[in-house]
mmCIF file of C-alpha atoms in Angstrom:
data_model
loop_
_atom_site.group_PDB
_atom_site.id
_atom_site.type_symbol
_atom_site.label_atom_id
_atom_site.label_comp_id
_atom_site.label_asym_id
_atom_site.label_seq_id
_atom_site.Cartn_x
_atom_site.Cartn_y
_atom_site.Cartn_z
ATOM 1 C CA UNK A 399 79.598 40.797 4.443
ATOM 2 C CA UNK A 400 82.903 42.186 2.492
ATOM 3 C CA UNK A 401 84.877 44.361 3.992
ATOM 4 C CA UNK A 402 87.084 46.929 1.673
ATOM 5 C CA UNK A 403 88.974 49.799 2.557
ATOM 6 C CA UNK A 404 90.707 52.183 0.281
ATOM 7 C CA UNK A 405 93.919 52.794 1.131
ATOM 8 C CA UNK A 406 95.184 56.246 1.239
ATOM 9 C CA UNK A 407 99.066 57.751 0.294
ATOM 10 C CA UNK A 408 99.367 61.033 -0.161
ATOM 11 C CA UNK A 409 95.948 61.683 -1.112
ATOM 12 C CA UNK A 410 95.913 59.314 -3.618
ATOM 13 C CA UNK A 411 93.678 55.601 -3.412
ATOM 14 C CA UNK A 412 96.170 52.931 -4.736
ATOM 15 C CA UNK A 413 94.565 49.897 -3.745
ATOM 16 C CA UNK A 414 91.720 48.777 -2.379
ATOM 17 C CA UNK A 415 92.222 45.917 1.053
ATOM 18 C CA UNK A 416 89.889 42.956 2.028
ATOM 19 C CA UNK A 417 91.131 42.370 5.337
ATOM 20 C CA UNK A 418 91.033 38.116 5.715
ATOM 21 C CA UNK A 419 88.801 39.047 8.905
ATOM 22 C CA UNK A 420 86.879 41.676 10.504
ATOM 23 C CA UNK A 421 85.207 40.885 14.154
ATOM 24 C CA UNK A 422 83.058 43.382 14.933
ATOM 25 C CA UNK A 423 82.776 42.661 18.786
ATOM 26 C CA UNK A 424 86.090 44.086 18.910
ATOM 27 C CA UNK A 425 86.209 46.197 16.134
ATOM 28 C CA UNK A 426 89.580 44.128 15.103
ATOM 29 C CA UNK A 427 90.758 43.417 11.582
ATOM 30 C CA UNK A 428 92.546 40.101 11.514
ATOM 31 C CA UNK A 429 95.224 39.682 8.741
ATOM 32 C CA UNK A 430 96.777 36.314 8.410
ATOM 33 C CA UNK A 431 100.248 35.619 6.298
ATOM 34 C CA UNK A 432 102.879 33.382 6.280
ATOM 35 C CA UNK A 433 106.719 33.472 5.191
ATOM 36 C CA UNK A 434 105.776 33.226 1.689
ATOM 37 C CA UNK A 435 102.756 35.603 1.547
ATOM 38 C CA UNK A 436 103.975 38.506 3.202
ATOM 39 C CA UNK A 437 104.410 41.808 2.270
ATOM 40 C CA UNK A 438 105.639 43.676 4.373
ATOM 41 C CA UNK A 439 105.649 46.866 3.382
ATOM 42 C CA UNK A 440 102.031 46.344 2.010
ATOM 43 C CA UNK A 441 101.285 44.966 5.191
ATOM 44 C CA UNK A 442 102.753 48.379 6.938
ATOM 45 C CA UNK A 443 100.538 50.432 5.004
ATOM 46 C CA UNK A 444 96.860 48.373 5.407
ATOM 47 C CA UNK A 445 97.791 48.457 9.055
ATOM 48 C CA UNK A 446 98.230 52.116 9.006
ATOM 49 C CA UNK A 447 95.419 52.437 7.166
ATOM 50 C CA UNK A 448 93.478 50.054 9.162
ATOM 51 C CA UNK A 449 94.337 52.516 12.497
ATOM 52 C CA UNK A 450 93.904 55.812 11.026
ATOM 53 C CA UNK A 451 90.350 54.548 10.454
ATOM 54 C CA UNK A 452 90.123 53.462 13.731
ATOM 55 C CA UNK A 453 90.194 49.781 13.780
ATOM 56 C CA UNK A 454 92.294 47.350 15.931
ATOM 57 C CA UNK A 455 94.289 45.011 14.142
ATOM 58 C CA UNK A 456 95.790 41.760 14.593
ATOM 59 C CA UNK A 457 98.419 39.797 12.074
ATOM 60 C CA UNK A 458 98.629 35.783 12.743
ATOM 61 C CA UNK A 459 101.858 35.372 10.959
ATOM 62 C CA UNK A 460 103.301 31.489 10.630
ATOM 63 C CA UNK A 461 100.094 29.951 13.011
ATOM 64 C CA UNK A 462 100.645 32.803 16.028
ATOM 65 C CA UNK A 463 99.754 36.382 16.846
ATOM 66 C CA UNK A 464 102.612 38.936 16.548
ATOM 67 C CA UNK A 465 103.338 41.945 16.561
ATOM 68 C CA UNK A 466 104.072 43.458 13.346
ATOM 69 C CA UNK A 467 106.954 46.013 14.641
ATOM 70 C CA UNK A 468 108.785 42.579 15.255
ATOM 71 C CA UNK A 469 108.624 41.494 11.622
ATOM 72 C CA UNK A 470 109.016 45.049 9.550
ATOM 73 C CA UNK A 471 112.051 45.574 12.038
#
């Protein structure tokens, strides 16, 4: 099963995200990038997104889990 979620700014949908996984034991959404397919301030806003609606997330950036403060800052 698909997972989308419209993502919100000021009231206003302006895209739609298909997280790459969802695991629903944890209720975690799983986004995985590397160097040359991130975005990070897309990926700022589906993880803000992603909490408001009350998921956890996790982004596996380059083969390991980080912390995406550490790469927007």
């Amino acid at each position: 099963k698909a997972y989308e979620y419209s993502i919100l700014i000021h009231r206003k949908i302006i895209e739609t995200a298909i997280p790459d996984f969802y695991l629903p034991e944890t209720n975690t959404i799983v986004e995985i990038k590397s160097s040359w397919t991130l975005d990070i301030q897309n990926m700022k806003d589906k993880f803000i997104a992603y909490k408001k609606l009350g998921y956890n997330t996790k982004l596996i950036y380059e083969h390991k889990e980080v912390d995406i403060n550490t790469i927007i800052n």
